[in-house]
Coordinates of C-alpha atoms in Angstrom, one line a residue:
Chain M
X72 CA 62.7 99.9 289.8
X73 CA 59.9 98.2 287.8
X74 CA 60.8 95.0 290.1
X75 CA 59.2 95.8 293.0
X76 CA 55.9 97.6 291.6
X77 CA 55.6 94.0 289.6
X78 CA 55.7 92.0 293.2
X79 CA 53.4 94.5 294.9
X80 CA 50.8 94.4 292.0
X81 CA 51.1 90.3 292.7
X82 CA 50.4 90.4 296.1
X83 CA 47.7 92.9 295.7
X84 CA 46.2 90.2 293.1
X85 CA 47.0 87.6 295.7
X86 CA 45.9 89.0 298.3
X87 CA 42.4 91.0 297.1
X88 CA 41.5 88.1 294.5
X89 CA 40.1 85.2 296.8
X90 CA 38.0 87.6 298.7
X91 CA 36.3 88.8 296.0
X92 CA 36.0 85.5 294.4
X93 CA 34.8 84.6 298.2
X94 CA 32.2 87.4 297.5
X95 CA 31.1 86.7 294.0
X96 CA 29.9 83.0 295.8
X97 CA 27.9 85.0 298.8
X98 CA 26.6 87.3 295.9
X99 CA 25.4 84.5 293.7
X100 CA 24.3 82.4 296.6
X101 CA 22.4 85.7 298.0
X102 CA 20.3 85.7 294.0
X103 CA 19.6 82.6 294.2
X104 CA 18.3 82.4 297.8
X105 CA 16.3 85.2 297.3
X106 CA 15.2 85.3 293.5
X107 CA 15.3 81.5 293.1
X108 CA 16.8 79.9 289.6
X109 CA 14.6 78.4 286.9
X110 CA 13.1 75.4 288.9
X111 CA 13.9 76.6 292.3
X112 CA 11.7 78.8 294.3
X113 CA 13.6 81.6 296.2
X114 CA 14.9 79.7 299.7
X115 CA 13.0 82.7 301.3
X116 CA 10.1 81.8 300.4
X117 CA 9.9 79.1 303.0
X118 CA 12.9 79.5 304.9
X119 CA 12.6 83.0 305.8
X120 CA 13.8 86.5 304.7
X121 CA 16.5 86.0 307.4
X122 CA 16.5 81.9 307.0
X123 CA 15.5 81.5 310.7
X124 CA 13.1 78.8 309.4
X125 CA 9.7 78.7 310.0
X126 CA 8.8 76.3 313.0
X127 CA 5.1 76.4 312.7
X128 CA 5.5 74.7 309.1
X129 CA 8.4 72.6 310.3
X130 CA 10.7 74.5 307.7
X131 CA 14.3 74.6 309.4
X132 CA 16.7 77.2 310.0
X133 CA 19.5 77.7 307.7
X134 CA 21.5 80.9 309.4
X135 CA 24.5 80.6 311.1
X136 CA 24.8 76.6 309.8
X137 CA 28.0 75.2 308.9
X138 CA 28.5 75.6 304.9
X139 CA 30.1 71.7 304.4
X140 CA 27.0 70.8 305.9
X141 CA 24.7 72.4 304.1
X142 CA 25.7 71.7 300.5
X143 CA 26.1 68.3 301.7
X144 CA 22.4 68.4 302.6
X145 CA 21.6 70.0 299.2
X146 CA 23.4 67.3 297.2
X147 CA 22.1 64.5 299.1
X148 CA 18.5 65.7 298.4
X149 CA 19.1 66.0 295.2
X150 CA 20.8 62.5 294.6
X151 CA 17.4 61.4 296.9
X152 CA 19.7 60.0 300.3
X153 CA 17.7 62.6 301.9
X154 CA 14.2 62.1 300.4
X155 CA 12.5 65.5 300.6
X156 CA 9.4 65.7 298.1
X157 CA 9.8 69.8 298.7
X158 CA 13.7 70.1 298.3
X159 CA 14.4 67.3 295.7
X160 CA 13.3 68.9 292.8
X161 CA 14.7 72.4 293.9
X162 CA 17.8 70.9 294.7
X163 CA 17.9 69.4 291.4
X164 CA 17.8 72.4 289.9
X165 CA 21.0 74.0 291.4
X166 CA 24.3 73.2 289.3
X167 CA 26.5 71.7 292.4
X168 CA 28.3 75.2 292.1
X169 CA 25.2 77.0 292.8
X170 CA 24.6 74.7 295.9
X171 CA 27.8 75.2 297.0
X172 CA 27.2 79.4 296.7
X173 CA 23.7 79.2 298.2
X174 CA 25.2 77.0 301.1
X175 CA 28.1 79.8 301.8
X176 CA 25.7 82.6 301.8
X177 CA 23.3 80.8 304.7
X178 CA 26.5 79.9 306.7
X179 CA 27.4 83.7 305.8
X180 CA 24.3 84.6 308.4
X181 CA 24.3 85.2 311.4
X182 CA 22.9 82.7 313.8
X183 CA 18.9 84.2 314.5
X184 CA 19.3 83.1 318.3
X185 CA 22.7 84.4 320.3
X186 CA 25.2 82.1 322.1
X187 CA 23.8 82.9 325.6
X188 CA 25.4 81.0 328.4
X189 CA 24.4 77.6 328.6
X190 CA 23.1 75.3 331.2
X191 CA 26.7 73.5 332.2
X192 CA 26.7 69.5 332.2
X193 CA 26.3 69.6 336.1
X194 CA 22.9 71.4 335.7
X195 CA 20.3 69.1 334.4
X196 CA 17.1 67.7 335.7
X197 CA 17.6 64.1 335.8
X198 CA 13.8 64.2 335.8
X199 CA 13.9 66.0 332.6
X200 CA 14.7 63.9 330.1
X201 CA 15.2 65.9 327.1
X202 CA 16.9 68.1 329.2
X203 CA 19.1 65.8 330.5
X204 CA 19.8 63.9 326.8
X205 CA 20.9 67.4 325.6
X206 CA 23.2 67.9 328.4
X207 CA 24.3 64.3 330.0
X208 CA 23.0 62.0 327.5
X209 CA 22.4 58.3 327.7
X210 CA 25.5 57.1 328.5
X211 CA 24.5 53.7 330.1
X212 CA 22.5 53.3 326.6
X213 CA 25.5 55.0 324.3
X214 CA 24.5 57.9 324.0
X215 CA 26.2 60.9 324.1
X216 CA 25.0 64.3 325.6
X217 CA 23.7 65.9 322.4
X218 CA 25.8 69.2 323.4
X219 CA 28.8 67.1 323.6
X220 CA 29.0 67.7 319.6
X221 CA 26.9 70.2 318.8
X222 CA 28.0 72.6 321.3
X223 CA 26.5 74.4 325.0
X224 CA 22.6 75.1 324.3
X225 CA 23.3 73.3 320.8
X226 CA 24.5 76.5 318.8
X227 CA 26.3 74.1 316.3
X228 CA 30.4 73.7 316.1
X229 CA 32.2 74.2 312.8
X230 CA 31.0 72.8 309.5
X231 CA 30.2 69.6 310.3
X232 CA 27.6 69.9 313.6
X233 CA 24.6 71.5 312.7
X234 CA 23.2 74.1 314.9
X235 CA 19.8 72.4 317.1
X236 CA 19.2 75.4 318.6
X237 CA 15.7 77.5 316.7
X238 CA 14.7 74.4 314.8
X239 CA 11.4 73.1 315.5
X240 CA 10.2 70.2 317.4
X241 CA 8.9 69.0 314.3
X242 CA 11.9 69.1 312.3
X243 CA 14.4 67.8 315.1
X244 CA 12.2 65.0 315.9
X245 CA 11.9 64.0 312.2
X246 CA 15.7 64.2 311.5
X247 CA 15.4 61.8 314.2
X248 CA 13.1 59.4 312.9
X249 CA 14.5 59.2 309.1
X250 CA 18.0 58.5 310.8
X251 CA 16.3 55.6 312.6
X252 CA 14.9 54.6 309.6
X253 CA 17.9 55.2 307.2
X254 CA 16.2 58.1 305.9
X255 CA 18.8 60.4 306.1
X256 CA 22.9 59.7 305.1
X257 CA 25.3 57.8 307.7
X258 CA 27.9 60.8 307.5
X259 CA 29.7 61.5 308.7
X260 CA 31.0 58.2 311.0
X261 CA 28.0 56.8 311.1
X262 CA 27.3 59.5 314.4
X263 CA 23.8 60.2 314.1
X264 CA 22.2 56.8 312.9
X265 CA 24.1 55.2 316.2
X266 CA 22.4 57.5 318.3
X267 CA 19.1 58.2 316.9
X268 CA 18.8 53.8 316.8
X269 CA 19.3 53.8 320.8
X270 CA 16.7 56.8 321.1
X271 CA 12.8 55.7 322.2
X272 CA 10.0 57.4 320.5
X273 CA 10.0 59.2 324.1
X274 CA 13.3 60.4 323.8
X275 CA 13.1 61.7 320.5
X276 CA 9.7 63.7 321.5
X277 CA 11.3 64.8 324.7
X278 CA 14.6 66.2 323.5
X279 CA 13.0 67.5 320.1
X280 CA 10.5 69.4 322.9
X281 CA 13.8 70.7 324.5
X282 CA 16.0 72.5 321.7
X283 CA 12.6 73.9 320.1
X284 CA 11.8 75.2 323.8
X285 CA 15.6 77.1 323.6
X286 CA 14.3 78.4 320.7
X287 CA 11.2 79.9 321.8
X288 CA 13.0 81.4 325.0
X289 CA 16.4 82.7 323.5
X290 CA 13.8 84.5 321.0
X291 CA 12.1 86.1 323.4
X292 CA 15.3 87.6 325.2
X293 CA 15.6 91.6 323.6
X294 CA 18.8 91.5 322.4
X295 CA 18.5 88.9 319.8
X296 CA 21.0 88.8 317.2
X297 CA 19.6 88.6 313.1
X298 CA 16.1 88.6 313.7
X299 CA 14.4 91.4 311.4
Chain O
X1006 CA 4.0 20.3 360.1
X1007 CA 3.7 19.8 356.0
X1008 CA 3.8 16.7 355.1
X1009 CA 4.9 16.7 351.3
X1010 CA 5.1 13.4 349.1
X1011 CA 8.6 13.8 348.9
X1012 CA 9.0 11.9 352.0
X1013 CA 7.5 9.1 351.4
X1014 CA 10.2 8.6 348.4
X1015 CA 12.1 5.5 348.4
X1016 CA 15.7 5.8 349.7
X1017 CA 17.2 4.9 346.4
X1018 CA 15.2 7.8 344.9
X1019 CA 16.4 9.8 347.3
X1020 CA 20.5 8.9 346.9
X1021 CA 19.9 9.7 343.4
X1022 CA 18.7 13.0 344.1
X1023 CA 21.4 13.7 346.9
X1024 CA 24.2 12.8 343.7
X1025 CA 21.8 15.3 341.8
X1026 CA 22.1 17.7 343.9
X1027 CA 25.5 17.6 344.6
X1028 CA 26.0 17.7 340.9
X1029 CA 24.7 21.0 340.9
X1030 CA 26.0 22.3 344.3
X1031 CA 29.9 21.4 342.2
X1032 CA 28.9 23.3 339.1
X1033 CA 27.3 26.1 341.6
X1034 CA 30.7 26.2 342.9
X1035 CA 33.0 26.0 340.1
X1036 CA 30.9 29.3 338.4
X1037 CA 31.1 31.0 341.3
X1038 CA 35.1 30.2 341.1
X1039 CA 34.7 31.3 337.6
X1040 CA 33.1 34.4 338.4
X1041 CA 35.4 35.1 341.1
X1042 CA 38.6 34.9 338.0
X1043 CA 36.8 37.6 336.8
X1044 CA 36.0 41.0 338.3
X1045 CA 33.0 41.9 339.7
X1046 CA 30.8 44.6 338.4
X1047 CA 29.4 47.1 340.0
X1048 CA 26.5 50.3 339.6
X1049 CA 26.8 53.4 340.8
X1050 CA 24.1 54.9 342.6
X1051 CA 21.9 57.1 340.1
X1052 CA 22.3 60.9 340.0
X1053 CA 18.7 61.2 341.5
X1054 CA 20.3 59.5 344.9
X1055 CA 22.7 62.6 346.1
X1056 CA 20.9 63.4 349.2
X1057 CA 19.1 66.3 350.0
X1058 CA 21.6 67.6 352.9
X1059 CA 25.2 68.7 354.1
X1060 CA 26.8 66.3 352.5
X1061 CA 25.0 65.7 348.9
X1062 CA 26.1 69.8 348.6
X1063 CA 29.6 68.6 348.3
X1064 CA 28.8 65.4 346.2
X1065 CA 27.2 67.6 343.9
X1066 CA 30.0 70.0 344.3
X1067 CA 32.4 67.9 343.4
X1068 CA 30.2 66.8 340.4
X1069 CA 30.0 70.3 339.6
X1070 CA 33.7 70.5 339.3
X1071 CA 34.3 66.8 337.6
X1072 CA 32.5 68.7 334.3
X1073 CA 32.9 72.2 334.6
X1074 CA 36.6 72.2 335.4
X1075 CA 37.8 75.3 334.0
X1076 CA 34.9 77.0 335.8
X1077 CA 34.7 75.6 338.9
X1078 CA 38.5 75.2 339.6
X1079 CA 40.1 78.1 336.8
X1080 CA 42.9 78.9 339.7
X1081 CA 44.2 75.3 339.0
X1082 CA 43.9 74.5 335.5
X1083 CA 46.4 75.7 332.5
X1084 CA 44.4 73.9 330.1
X1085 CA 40.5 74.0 328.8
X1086 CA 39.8 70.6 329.5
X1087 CA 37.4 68.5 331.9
X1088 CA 37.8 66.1 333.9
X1089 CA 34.8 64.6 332.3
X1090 CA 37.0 64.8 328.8
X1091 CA 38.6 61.7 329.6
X1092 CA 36.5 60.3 332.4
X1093 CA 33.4 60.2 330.1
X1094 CA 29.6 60.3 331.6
X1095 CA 30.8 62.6 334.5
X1096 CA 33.1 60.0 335.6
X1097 CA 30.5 57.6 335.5
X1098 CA 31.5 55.3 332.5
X1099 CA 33.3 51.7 332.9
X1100 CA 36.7 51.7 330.5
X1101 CA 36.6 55.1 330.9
X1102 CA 38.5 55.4 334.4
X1103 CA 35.4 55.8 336.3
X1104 CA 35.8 57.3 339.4
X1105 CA 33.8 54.6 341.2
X1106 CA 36.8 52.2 340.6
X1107 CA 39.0 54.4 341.0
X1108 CA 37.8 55.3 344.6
X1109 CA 38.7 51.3 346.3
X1110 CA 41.8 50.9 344.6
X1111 CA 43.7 54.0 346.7
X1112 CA 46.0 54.6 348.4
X1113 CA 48.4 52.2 345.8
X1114 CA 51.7 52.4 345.2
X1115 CA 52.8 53.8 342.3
X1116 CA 55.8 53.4 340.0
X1117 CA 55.2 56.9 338.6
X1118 CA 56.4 58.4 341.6
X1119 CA 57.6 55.3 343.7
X1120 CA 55.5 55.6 346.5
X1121 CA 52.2 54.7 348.6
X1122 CA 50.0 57.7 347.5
X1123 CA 46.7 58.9 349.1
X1124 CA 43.6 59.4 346.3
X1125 CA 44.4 63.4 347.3
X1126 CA 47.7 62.7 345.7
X1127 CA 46.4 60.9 342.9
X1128 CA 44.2 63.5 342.4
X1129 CA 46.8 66.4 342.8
X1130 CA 48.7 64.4 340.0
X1131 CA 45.9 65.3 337.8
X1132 CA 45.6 68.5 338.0
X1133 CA 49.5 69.2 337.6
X1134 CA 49.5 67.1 334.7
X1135 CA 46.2 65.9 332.7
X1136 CA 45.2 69.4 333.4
X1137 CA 48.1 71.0 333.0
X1138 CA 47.7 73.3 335.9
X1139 CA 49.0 73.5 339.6
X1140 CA 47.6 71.1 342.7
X1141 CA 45.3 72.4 345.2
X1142 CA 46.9 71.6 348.9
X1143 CA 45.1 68.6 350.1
X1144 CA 42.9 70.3 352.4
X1145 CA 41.2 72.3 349.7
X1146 CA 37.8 72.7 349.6
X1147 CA 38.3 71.3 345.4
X1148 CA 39.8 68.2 346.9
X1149 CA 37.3 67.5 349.3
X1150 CA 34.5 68.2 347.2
X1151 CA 36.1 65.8 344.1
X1152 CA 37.2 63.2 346.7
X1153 CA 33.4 63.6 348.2
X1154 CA 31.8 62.5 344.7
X1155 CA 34.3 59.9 344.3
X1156 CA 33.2 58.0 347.6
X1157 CA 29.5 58.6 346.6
X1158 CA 29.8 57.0 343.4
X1159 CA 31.5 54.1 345.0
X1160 CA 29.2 53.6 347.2
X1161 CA 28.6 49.8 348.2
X1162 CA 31.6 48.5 346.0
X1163 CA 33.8 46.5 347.7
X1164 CA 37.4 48.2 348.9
X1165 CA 40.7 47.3 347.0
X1166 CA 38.8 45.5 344.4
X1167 CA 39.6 45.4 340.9
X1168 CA 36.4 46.1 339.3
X1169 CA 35.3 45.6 336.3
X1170 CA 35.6 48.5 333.5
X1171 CA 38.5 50.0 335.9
X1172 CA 40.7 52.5 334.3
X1173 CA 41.4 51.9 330.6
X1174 CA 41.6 48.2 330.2
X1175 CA 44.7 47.0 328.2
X1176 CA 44.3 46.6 324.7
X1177 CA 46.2 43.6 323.1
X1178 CA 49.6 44.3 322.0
X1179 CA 48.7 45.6 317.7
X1180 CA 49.5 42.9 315.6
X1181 CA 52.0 45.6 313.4
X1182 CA 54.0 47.8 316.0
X1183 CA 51.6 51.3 316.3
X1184 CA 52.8 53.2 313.1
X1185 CA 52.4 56.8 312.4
X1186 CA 51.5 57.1 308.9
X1187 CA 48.9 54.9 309.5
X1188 CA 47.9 56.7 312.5
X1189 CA 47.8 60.0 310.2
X1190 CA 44.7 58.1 308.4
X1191 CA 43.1 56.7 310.6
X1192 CA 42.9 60.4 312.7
X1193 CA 42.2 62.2 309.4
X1194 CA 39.4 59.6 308.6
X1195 CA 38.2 59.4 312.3
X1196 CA 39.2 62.2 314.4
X1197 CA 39.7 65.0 312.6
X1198 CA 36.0 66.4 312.3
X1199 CA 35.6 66.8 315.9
X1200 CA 39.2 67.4 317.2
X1201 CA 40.2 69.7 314.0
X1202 CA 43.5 68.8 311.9
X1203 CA 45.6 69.7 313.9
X1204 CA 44.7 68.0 316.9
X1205 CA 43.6 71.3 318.2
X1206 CA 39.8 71.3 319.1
X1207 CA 36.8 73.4 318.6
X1208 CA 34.8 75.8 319.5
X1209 CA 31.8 77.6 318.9
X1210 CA 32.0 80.6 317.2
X1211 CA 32.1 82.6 320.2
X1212 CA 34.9 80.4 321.3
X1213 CA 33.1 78.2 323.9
X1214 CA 35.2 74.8 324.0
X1215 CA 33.4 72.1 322.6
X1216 CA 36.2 69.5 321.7
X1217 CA 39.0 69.3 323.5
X1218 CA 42.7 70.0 322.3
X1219 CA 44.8 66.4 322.0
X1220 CA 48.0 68.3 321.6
X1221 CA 49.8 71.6 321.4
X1222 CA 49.4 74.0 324.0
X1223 CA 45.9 74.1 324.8
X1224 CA 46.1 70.3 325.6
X1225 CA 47.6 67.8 328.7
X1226 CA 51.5 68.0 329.5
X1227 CA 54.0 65.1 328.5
X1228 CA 53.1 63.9 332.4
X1229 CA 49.7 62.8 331.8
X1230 CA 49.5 59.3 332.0
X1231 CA 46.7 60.0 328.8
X1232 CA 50.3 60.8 326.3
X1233 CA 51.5 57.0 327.4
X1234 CA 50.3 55.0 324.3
X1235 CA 49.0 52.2 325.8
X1236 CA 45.9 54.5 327.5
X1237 CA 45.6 56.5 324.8
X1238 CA 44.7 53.7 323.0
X1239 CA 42.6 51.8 325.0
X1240 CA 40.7 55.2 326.0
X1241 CA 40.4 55.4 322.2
X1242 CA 39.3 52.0 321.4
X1243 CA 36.7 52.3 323.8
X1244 CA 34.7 55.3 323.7
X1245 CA 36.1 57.0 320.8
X1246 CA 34.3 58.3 318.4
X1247 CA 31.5 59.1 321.2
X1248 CA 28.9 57.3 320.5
X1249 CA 31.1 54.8 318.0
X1250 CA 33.2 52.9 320.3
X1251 CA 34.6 49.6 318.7
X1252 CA 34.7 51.7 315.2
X1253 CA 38.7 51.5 315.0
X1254 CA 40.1 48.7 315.2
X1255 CA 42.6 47.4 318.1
X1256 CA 45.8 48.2 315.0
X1257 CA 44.0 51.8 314.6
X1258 CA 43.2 52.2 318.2
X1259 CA 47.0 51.8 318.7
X1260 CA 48.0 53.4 315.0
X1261 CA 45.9 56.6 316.2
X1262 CA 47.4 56.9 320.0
X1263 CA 50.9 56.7 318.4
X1264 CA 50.1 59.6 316.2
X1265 CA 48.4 62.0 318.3
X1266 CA 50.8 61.4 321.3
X1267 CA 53.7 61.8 318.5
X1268 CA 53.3 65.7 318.8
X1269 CA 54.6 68.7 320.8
X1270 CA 52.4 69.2 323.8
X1271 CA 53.5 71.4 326.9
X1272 CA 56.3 70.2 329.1
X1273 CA 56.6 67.6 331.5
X1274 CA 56.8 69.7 334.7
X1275 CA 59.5 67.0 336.2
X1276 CA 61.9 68.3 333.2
X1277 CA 65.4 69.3 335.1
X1278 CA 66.0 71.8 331.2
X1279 CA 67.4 68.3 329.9
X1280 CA 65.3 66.7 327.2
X1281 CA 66.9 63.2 327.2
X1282 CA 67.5 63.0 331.2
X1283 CA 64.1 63.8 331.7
X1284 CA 63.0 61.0 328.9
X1285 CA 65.0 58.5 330.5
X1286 CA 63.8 58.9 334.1
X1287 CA 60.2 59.2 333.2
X1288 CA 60.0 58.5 329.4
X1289 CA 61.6 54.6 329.4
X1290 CA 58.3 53.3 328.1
X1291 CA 55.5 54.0 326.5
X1292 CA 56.4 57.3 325.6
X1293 CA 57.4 59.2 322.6
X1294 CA 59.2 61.6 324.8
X1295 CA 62.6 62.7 323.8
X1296 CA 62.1 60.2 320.2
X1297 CA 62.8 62.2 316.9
X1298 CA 59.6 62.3 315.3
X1299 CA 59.9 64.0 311.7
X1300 CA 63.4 65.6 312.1
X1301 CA 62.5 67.0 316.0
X1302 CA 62.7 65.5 319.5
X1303 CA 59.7 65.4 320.6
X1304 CA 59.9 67.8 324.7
X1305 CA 62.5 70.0 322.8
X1306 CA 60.2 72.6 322.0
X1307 CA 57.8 72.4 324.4
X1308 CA 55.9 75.2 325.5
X1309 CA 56.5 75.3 329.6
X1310 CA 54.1 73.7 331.4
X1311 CA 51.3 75.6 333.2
X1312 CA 48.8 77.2 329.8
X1313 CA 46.2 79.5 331.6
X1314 CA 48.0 79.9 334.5
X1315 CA 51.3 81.1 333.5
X1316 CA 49.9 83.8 331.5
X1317 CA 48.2 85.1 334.8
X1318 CA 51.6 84.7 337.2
X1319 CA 53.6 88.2 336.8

């Protein structure tokens, strides 16, 4: 009868021993957002308890983003793709395990701003253009309706498409720029230096004006999601 | 009267100028000739046109529809897809079957069904197929509305005219036959981060479609003209990935088609319950229908068609 305890005790190992290790990585990633690592400030000190960002200093939002996404960002920061006189060094100073922890426990977050309903593709101003970039695009320019990928109101999709939705106007309209300017890395497919390049300096200043104006509003609705 | 210096020019002077003339008049001609050879191209009107009355309700209606499918016309559609999924830019975008193009060119006969359809029927097709659902009678007010946008958008083109960036244009035949292995890289390489890897989709996390499904059940049925190779490919070669058309080239255009239309999607709803029957009537070309692709025939195990809709029926 020893037979049987033996394969229970396995799948108990199997099945109990990734989440844990899955919560060990949140754990560490959860010290070093908030205590910081020798050469690394905690990420709360600029990011927010809650990592909602802070807009009026043009810090982004980390909650809710997609974990690929953002240890890609820390790596790329810290090999200087993504210059960042801020985040180089404190990127630096994470072990690539300790960016890939820290990068779990912000996607681990819930998202600051609920997925509301969103206006549908059939309900933009043409007159508004950064309303009508985010929802119909450019297409007679190629560019796609910046919903198309990063989902209704821009709440992000999966790992790889960034939430738009509570960063600032500042931030988005930067991201913008150092993609125009080869400021930021091609991946992945080359998607967002193709469309930033066909993007005006209006374009850019009006649909930056849009997602931070989502922001604003789906902040001010009462049944917001992580705030504090 | 003016009296210019030209005519006091001397008569040889003005021969030359007649041979001039006709000189250009000739090449005028043979450019227009030129131009004739190849299709004309045409605008359609901007969004900001729709008029402010009876009728620019159902043009917007019908636009309303074209990209909120599942929404606007749930009692039709088994699937989550758009209309705008494959008719890109609201319907709008040459290479990408825009609907402007579409509108002159019907009715057509058409060897799918071997008949002189209507654009209702057309349109009916889609829905029972690309969409995986059920047609609305002709008279419905979906089909009115769709056909009302179409005729907007076509406004001022000229009628059973070939114009230019009509349907998918055909690619070359690939220089290697369209091979799945290299189809599997190219969609792993290309595809995968949008459409997931398993040709599934995504959505948001509070499971708001985002990128549609290219097979299994959640996509088109084995009738959509999209799981013919030939479209797929062009469709792919040309605005795929969005924003990065001409990324892939014609061979991975092709390669990439050949793979994604080389899974199980849900049933052609012409199948009689015999896989091979059914492939040869409708499958003779173009179609991985009823092929053994990696030890199964591909319609075998086909989920039946209808998604959505089925679920709902007792």
């Amino acid at each position: 009868m020893r037979k049987p305890i033996a394969i229970f005790c396995t799948c108990l190992a199997g099945a109990v021993i990734p989440a844990w290790a899955g919560g060990q990585a949140l754990e560490q990633g959860r010290t070093i957002a908030t205590t910081g690592v020798e050469g690394a400030a905690a990420c709360t000190s600029c990011h927010g308890a809650n990592g909602a960002g802070n807009a009026a200093a043009g810090f982004p939002r980390l909650a809710g983003l997609g974990a690929g996404y953002l240890a890609k960002q820390l790596d790329d920061m810290a090999a200087g793709v993504r210059p960042s006189a801020v985040m180089q060094p404190t990127a630096k100073a994470l072990t690539p395990a300790q960016r890939r922890d820290v990068a779990a426990y912000y996607a681990s977050l819930p998202s600051p701003y609920p997925e509301a309903a969103a206006p549908k593709a059939d309900q933009a101003t043409p007159s508004n253009r950064g309303e009508w970039l985010a929802i119909r695009g450019d297409w007679l320019n190629g560019v796609p309706a910046c919903n198309q990928c990063h989902g209704p109101n821009g709440v992000g999709v999966g790992d790889a498409f960034p939430a738009l939705l509570g960063q600032s106007k500042a931030y988005l309209a930067a991201q913008l720029q150092a993609w125009q300017q080869g400021r930021r890395s091609p991946l992945p497919l080359g998607l967002m230096p193709a469309v930033a390049s066909r993007l005006t300096a209006a374009d850019i200043d009006a649909v930056s004006t849009y997602y931070s104006g989502l922001a604003q509003s789906a902040a001010e609705q009462p049944d917001q999601g992580g705030k504090p | 009267m003016n009296h210019s210096p030209r005519m006091s020019i001397s008569f040889g002077a003005r021969m030359a100028r007649c041979a001039m003339l006709g000189g250009l008049l000739l090449a005028l001609a043979q450019a227009c000739l030129a131009a004739d050879k190849a299709a004309p191209t045409f605008e359609p009107p901007a969004e900001t046109d729709i008029p402010d009355d009876e009728f620019g309700k159902v043009v917007r209606q019908g636009m309303r529809i074209f990209v909120n499918t599942p929404a606007e016309a749930g009692a039709f559609i088994g699937n989550n897809l758009n209309c705008a999924s494959c008719h890109l830019d609201a319907g709008r975008r040459p290479k990408s079957a825009p609907l402007w193009a579409a509108y002159v060119l019907y009715p057509a006969y058409r060897s799918k069904n071997g008949h002189v359809n209507t654009l209702a029927e057309r349109l009916q097709g889609c829905f029972k197929y690309s969409m995986n659902g059920k047609a609305p009678d002709a008279q419905d007010p979906i089909m009115v509305a769709l056909q009302t946008y179409m005729y907007w958008l076509a406004r001022g083109a000229p009628t059973g005219v070939k114009l230019a960036g009509q349907g998918y244009p055909k690619l070359p035949e690939p220089p290697r036959p369209a091979d799945y292995v290299r189809g599997q890289a190219v969609y792993a390489q290309n595809c995968a981060l949008c459409h997931g890897e398993n040709g599934g989709g995504q959505k948001t996390a509070k499971g708001q479609w985002v990128f549609p499904a290219l097979w299994g059940p959640d996509s088109f049925n084995w009738g959509a003209g999209m799981h013919q190779i030939s479209n797929a490919a062009s469709f792919i070669k040309h605005n795929m990935p969005l924003g990065q058309d001409g990324l892939l080239s014609d061979q991975e255009a092709w390669d990439v088609a050949y793979y994604m239309n080389a899974h199980e999607r849900p049933q052609d709803p012409r199948f009689n319950g015999n896989v091979e029957q059914t492939r040869d009537k409708y499958h003779a070309k173009d179609s991985l229908y009823g092929h053994t692709v990696n030890g199964k025939v591909l319609g075998a195990e086909s989920v039946p068609a209808g998604g959505k809709l089925r679920a709902k029926s007792p």
